[in-house]
Coordinates of C-alpha atoms and ligand atoms in Angstrom, one line a residue:
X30 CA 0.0 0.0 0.0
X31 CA 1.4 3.3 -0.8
X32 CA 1.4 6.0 1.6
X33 CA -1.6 8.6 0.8
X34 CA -0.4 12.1 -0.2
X35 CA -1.5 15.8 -0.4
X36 CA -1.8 18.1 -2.7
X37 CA -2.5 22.0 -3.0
X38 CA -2.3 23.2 -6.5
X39 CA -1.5 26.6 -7.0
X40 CA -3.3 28.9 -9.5
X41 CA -6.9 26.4 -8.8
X42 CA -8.5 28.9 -11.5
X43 CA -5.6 27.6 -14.3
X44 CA -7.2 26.9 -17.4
X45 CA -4.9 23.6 -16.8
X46 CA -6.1 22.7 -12.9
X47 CA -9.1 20.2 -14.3
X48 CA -6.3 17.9 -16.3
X49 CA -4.3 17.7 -13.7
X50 CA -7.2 16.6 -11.1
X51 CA -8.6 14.1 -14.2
X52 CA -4.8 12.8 -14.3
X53 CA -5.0 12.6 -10.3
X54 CA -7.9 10.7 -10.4
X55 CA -6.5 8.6 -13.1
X56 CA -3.3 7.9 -11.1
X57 CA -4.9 6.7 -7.6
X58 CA -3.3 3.4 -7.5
X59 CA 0.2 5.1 -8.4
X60 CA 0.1 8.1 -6.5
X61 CA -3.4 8.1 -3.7
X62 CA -4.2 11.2 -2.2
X63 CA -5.1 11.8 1.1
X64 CA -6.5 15.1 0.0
X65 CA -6.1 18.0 -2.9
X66 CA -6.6 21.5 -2.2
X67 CA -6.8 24.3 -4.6
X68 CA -5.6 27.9 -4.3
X69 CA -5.7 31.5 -5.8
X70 CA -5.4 35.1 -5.6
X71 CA -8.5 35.2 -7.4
X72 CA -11.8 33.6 -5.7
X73 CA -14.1 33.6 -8.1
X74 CA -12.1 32.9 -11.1
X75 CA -11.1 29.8 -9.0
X76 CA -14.8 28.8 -7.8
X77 CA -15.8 28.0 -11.3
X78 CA -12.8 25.3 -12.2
X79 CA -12.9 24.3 -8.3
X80 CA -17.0 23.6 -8.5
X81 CA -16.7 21.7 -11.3
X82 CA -13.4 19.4 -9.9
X83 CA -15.4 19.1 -6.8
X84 CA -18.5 17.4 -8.6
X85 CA -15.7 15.1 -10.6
X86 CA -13.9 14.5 -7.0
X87 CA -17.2 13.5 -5.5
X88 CA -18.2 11.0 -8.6
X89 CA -15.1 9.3 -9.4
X90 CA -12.6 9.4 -5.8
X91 CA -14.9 10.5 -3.1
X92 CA -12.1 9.2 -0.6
X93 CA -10.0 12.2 -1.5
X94 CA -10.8 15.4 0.7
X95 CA -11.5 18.7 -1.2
X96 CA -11.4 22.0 -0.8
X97 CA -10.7 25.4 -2.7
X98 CA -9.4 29.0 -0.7
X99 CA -7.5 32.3 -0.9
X100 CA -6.3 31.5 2.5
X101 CA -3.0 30.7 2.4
X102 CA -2.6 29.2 5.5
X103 CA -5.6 26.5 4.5
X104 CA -4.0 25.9 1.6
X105 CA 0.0 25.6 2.0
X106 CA -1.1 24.1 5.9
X107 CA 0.1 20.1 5.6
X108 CA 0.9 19.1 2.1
X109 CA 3.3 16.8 0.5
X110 CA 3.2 19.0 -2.8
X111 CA 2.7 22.4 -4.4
X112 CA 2.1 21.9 -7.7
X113 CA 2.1 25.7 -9.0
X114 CA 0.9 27.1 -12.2
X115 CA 0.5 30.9 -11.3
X116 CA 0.0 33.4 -14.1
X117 CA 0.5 36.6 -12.6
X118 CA -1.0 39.6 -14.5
X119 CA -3.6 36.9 -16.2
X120 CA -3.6 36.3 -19.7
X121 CA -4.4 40.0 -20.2
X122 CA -1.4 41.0 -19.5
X123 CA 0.3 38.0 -21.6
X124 CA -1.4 39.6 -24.1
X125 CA 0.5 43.2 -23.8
X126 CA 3.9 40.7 -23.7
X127 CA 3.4 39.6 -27.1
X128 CA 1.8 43.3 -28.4
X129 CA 4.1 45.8 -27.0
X130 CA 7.4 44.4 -29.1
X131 CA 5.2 43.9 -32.1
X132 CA 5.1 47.2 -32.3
X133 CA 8.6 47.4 -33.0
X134 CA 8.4 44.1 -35.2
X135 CA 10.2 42.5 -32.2
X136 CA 9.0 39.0 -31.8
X137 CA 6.0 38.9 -29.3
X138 CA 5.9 36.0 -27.2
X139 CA 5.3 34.4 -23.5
X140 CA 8.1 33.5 -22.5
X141 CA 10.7 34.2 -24.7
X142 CA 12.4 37.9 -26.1
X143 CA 10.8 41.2 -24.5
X144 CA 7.6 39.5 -23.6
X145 CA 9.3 36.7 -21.6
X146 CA 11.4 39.2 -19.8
X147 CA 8.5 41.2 -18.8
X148 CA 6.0 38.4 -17.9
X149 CA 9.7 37.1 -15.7
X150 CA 9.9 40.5 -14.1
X151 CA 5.9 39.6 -12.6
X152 CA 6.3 36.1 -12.3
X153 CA 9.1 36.2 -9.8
X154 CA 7.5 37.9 -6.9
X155 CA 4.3 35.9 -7.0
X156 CA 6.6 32.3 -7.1
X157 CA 8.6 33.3 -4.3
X158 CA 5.5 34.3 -2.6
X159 CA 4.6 30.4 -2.9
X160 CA 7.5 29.4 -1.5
X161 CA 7.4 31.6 1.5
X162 CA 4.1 30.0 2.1
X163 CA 5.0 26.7 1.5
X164 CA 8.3 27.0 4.0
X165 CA 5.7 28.0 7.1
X166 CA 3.3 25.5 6.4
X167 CA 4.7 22.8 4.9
X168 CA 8.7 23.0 5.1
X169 CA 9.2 19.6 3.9
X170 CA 7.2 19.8 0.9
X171 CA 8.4 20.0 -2.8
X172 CA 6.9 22.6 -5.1
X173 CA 6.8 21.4 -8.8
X174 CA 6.5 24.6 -10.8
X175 CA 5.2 25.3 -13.9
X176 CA 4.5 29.1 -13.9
X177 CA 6.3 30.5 -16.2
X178 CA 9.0 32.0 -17.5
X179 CA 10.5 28.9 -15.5
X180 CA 13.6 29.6 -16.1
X181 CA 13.8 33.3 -15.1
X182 CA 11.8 31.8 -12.4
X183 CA 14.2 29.0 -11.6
X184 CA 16.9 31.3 -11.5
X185 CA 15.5 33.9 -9.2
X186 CA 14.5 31.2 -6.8
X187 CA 17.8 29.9 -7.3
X188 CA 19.2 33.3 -6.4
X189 CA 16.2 34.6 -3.9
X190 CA 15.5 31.2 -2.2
X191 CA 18.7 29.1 -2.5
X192 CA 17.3 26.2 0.0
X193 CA 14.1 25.8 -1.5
X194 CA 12.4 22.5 -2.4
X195 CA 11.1 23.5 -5.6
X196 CA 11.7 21.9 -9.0
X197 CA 10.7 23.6 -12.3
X198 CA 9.7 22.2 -15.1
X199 CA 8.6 22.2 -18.7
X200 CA 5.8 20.2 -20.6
X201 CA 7.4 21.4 -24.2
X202 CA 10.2 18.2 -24.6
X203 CA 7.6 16.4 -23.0
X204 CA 5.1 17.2 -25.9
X205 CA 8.0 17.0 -28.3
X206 CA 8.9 13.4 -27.0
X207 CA 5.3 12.3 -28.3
X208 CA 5.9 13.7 -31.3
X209 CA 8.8 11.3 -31.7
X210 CA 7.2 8.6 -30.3
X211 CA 4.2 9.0 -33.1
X212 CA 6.9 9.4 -35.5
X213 CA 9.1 5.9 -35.0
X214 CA 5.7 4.4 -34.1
X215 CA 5.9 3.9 -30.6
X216 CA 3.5 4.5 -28.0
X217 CA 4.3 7.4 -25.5
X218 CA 7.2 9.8 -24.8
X219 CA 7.9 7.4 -21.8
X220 CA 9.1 5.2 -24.4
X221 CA 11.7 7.5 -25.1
X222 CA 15.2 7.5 -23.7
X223 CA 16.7 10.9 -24.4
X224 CA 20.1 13.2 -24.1
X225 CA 19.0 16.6 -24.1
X226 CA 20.8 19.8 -22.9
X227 CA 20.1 23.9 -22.7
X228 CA 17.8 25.8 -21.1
X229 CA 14.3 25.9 -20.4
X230 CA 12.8 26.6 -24.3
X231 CA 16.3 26.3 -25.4
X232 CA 17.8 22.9 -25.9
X233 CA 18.9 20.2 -28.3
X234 CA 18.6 16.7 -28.0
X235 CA 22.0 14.5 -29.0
X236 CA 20.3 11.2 -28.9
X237 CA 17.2 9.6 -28.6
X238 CA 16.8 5.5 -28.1
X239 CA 14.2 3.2 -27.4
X240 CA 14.1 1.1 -24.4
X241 CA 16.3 -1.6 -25.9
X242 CA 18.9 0.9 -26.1
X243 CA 17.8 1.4 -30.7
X244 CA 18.6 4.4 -31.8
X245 CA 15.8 6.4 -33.5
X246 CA 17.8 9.6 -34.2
X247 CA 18.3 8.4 -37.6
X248 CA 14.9 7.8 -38.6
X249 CA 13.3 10.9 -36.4
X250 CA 16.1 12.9 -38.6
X251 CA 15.1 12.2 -42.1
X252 CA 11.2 13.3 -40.9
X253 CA 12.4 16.2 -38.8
X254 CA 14.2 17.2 -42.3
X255 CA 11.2 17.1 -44.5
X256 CA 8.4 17.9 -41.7
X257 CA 9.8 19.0 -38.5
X258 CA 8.1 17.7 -35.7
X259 CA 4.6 17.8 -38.0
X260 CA 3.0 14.8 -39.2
X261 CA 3.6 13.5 -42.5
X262 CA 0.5 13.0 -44.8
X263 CA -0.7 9.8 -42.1
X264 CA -1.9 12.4 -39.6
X265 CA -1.2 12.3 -36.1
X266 CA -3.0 12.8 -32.5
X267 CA -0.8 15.1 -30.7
X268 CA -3.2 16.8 -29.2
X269 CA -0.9 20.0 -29.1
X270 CA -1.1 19.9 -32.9
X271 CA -4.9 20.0 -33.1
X272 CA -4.2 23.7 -32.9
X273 CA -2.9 25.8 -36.7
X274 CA -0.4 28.0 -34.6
X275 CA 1.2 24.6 -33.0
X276 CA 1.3 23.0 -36.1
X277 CA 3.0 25.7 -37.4
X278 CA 5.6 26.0 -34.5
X279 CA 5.6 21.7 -34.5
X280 CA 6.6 22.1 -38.6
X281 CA 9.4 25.1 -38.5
X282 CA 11.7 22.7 -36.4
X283 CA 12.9 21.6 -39.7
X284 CA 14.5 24.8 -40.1
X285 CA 16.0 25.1 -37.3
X286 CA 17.0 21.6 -37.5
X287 CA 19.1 22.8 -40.6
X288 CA 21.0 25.0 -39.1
X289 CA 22.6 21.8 -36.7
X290 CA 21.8 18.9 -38.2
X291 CA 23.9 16.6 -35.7
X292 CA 21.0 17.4 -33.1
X293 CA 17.2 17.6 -32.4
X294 CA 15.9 21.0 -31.4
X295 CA 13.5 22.7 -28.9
X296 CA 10.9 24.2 -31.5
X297 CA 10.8 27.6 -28.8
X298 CA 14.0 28.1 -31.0
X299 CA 12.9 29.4 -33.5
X300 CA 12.0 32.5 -31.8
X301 CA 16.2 33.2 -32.0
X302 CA 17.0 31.7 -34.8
X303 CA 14.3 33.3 -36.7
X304 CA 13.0 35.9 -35.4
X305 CA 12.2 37.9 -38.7
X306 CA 10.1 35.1 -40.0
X307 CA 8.0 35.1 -36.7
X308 CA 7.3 38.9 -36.9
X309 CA 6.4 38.5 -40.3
X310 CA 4.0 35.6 -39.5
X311 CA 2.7 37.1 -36.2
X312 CA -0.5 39.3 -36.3
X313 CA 0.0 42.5 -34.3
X314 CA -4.0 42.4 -33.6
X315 CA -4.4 39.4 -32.9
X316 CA -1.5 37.2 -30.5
X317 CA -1.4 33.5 -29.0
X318 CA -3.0 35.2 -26.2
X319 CA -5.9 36.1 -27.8
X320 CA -6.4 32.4 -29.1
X321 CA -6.1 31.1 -25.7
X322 CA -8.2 33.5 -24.4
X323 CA -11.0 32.4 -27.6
X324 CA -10.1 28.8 -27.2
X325 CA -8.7 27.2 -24.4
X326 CA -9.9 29.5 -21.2
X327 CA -13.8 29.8 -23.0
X328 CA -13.9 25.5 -23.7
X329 CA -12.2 25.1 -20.0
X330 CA -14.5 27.5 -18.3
X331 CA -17.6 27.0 -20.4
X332 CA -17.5 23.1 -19.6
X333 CA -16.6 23.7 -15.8
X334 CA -19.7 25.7 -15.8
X335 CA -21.9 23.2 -17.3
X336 CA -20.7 20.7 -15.2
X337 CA -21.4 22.5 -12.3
X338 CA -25.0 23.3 -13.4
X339 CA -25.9 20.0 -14.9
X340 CA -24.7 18.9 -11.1
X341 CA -22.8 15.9 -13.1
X342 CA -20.1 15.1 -15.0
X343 CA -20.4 11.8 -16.0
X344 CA -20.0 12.7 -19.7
X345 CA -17.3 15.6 -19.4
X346 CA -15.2 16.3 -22.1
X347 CA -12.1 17.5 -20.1
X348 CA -9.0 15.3 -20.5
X349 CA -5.5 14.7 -18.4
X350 CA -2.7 15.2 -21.1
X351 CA 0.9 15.0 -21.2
X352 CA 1.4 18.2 -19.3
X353 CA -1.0 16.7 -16.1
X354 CA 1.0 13.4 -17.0
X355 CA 4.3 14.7 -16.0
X356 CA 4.0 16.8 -13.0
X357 CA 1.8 13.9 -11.6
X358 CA 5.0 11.5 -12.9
X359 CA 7.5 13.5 -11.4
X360 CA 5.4 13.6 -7.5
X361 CA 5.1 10.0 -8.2
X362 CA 9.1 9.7 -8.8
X363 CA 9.6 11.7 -5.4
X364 CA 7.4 10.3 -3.3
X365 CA 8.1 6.5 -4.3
X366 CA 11.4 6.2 -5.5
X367 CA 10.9 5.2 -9.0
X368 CA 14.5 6.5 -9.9
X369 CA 12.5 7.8 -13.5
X370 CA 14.7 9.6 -15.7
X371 CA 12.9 13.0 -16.1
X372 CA 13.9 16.5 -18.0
X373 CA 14.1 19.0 -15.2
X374 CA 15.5 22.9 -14.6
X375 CA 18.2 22.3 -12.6
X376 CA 21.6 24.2 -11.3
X377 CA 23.9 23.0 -13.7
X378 CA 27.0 21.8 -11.6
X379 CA 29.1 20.5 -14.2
X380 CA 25.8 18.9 -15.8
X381 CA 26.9 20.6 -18.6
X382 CA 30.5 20.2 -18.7
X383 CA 31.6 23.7 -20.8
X384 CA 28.8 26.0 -19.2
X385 CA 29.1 27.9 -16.3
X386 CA 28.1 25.9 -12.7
X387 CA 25.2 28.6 -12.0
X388 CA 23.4 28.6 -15.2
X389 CA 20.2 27.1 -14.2
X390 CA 19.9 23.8 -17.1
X391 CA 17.2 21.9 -18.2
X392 CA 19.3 18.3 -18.9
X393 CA 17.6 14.5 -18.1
X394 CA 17.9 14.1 -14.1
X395 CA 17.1 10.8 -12.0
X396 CA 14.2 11.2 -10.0
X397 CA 14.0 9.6 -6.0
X398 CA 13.0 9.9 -3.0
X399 CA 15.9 11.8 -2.2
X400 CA 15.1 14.2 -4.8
X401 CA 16.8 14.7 -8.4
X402 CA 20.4 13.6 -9.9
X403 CA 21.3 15.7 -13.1
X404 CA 23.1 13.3 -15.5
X405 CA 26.3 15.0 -17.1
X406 CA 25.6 16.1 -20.9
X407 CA 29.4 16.4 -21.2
X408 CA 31.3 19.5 -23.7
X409 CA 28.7 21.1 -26.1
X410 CA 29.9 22.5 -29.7
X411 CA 30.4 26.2 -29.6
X412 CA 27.5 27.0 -31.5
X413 CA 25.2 26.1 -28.9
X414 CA 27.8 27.1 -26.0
X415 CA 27.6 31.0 -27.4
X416 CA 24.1 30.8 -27.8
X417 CA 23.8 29.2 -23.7
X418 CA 25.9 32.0 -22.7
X419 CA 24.2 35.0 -24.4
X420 CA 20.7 33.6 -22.9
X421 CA 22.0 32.9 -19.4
X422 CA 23.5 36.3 -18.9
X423 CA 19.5 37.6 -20.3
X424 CA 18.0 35.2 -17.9
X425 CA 20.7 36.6 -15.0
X426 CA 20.5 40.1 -16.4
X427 CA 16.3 40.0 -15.5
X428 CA 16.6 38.6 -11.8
X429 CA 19.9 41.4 -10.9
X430 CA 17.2 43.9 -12.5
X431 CA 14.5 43.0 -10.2
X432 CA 16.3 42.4 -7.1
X433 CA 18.4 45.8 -7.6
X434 CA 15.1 47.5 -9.2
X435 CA 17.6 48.1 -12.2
X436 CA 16.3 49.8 -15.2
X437 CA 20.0 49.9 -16.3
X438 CA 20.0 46.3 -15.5
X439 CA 17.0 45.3 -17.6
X440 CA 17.6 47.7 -20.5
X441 CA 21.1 45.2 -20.6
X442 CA 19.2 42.5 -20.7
X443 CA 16.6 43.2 -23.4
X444 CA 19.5 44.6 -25.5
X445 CA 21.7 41.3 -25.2
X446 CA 18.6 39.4 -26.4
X447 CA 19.1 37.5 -29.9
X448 CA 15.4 38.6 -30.4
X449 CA 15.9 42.3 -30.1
X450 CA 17.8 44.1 -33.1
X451 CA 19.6 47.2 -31.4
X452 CA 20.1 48.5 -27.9
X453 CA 17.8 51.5 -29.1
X454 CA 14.4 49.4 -29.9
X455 CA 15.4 47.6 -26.6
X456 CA 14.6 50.8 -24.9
X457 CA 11.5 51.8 -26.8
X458 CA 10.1 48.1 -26.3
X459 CA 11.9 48.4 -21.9
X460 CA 9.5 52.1 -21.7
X461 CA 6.6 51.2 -22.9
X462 CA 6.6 47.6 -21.4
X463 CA 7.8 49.1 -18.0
X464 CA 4.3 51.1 -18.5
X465 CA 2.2 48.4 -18.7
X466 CA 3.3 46.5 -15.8
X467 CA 3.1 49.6 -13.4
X468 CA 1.3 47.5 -11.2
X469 CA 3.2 44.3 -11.1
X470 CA 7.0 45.4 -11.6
X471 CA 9.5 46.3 -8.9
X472 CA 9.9 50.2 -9.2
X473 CA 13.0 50.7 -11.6
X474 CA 15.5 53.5 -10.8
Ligands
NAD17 P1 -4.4 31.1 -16.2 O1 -4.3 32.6 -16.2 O2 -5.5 30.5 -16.8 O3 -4.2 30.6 -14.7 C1 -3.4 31.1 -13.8 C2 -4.1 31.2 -12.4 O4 -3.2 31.7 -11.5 C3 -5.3 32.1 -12.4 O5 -6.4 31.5 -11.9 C4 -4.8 33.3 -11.6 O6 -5.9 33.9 -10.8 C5 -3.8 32.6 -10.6 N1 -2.8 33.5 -10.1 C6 -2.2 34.5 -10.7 N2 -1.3 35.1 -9.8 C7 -1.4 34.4 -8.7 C8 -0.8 34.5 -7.4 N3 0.2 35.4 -7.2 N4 -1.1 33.7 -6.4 C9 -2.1 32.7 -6.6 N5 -2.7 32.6 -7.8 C10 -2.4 33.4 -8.8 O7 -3.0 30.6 -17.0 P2 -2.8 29.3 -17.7 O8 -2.8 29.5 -19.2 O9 -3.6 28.2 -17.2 O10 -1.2 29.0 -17.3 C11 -0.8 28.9 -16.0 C12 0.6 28.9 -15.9 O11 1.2 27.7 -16.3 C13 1.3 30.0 -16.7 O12 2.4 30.5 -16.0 C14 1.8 29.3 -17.9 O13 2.8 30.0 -18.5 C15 2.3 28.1 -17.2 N6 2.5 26.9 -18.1 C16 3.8 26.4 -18.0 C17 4.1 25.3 -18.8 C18 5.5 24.9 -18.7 O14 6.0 24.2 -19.6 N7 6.3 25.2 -17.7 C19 3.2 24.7 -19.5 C20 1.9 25.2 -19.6 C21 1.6 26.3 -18.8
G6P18 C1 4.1 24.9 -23.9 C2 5.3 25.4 -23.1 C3 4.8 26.2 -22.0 C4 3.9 27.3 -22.5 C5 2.8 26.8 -23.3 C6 2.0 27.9 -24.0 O1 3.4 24.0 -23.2 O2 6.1 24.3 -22.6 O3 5.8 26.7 -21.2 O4 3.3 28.1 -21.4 O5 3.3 25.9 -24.3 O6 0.9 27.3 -24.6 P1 -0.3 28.2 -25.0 O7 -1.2 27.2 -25.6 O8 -0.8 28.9 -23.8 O9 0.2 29.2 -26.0
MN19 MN1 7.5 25.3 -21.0

């Protein structure tokens, strides 16, 4: 019998909290829980996904104890796990991320370039709010962390909160992964043994095998050279591909997989590698943000809602994916010693062997009990090694700027970005991106 576990999940109101609870529910032979709370800084944003989970909770795992607050002390009190998915500013907010350097036909995006830097600059003070929470209420507990920009986010709780249990993470390889595994044939991304090294949204894989030790890189190269990461005329069920602007991002890989063709990228890449081609295919009017904000936030909210008012959700079409898959995987790994290989952000330490030892790293670690155990990805060739080093000092560049309220600091780092052409727009995209965030910014002198 495994020992029972609990769970707060922070951000209850994330368009991605009902996956994860399906995926709980799922899971309750591998990982049982004792009970799952939910938390927000935004009641009744959260009431509407936590009404719905509760009805779901009730029908299909009524042992598990439920409940959904704003008090922090309710939520962070006695839990095992914080599984944190904050969005800080709301996706209104994203939305001004990916405008704002549009307007200076900068790329616009979440997480990487101007609007990663900005949405970092947010992020950081409602994470290490978490963690202060979770350190008086629960100090043994692990936080797996999601909210993004994870690795401005892993780096300022590196920095901020050096003893912290928390472990940030990334769904994108994971998605990628079943991308391969579609494309050789095999089942899941599980079935995928990998090498992979960079940063968060900024790695390359240097070998990919089955679990009898075959090596697919061959085969995955000659699609990824024709199709990128899309399907070939078969088709394919990767649910992130359902959507045009995924597809898209799932097909450019192949050019980005021209320019090193002894490895398998990241598709976030091609935000600096080709950074003219998405401005050109961006529409100012109309970002990612808006879509989710048409697409994924109404379906998730809309079918929360009629679950809650048909008082059942017996036929509910809300699904566990990949990204519920692995932060339930990776509690799993921690609380029951699976020793599961797993692509985490992690202090590099030598992980990768030419990089500096503080560069927070996304690489394959082994997951136990005891926590995580990087594997070391060796030299890299110097074309990834400058391109590590300019985003680092980016990444570093943002968390000095916030802890020293720098605008000297930040205007650094936007300039050293490969997204942004000249120290000049830097600044014009820094003032009127320092604007907008009024509210949610340190006070920059
Ligand atoms: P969302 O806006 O739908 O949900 C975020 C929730 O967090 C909202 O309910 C909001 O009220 C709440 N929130 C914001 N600030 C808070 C704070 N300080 N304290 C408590 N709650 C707070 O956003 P979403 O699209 O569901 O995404 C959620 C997060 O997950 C984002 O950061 C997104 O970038 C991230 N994400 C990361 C990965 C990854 O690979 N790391 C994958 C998917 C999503
Ligand atoms: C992937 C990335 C996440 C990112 C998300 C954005 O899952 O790993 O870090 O937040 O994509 O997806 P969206 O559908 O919100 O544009
Ligand atoms: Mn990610």
């Amino acid at each position: 019998m495994l020992e029972k576990k609990s769970v707060v999940i922070a951000g209850g109101g994330s368009t991605y909290t009902a996956g994860i609870v399906m995926m709980l529910i799922n899971n309750q032979d591998k990982f049982p829980l004792k009970s799952l709370k939910f938390y927000d800084n935004d009641f009744e944003r959260q009431k509407v996904v936590a009404d719905a989970c509760e009805i779901i909770i009730r029908e299909r795992a009524p042992e598990i104890e439920f409940v959904a607050t704003t008090d922090p002390e309710v939520a962070f009190k006695d839990v095992d796990f914080v599984m944190a998915h904050i969005r800080q500013g709301g996706l209104k907010m994203r939305e001004m991320d990916e405008k704002i350097p549009m307007k200076y036909d900068v790329v616009g995006q979440e997480t990487c370039g101007p609007g990663g830097i900005a949405y970092g600059m947010r992020s950081i003070t409602g994470v290490v709010e978490l963690i202060d929470y979770m350190e008086e209420y629960s100090p043994n507990a692990w936080m797996l962390n999601y909210s993004n920009p994870a690795s401005i986010v892993a780096e300022a709780t590196r920095v901020m909160r050096p003893n912290a249990k928390i472990i940030n993470i990334c769904d994108m390889p994971v998605a990628i992964k079943q991308g391969m595994a579609d494309i050789v044939g095999l089942k899941s991304g599980n079935d995928i043994v990998d090498r992979y090294y960079g940063l968060n949204h900024y790695g390359w894989w240097t070998e990919i095998l089955d679990k009898d030790g075959n090596d697919l890189m061959p085969k995955l190269k000659e699609h990824v050279k024709e199709y990128g990461y899309g399907p070939d005329t078969s088709g394919n069920d990767n649910p992130l591909l359902m959507e045009q602007s995924w597809m898209d991002t799932f097909t450019k890989a192949k050019d980005i997989y021209a320019v090193d063709p002894d490895t398998l990228p990241n598709t976030y890449l091609k935000y600096y590698l080709y950074p003219d081609y998405v401005v050109k295919h961006t529409d100012p009017n109309h970002t990612r943000a808006n879509e989710v904000m048409e697409n994924r936030e109404k379906n998730v909210f809309t079918e929360c809602r009629n679950i809650t008012s048909k008082g059942t959700a017996e036929d509910t079409t809300l699904e566990a994916g990949e990204h519920a898959e692995f932060i339930v995987q990776l509690a799993g790994a921690l609380s029951y010693n699976t020793h599961e290989r797993m692509l985490l952000i992690v202090e590099n330490n030598g992980a990768i062997a030419n990089i500096e030892n503080d560069a927070m790293v996304e690489v394959p670690c082994i997951v136990s009990k005891r926590g995580y155990e990087p594997l070391a990805m060796g030299k890299i060739p110097t074309f990834q090694k400058g391109m590590i080093e300019q985003q680092v000092s980016v990444e570093k560049l943002v968390v000095q700027a916030y802890m020293e309220k720098s605008y000297q600091k930040l205007w650094k780092a936007l300039t050293l970005s490969a997204t942004v052409p000249s120290a000049g727009v830097a600044k014009l995209i820094l003032d009127d991106l320092q604007e907008a965030n009024k509210e949610y910014w340190p006070e920059l002198s």
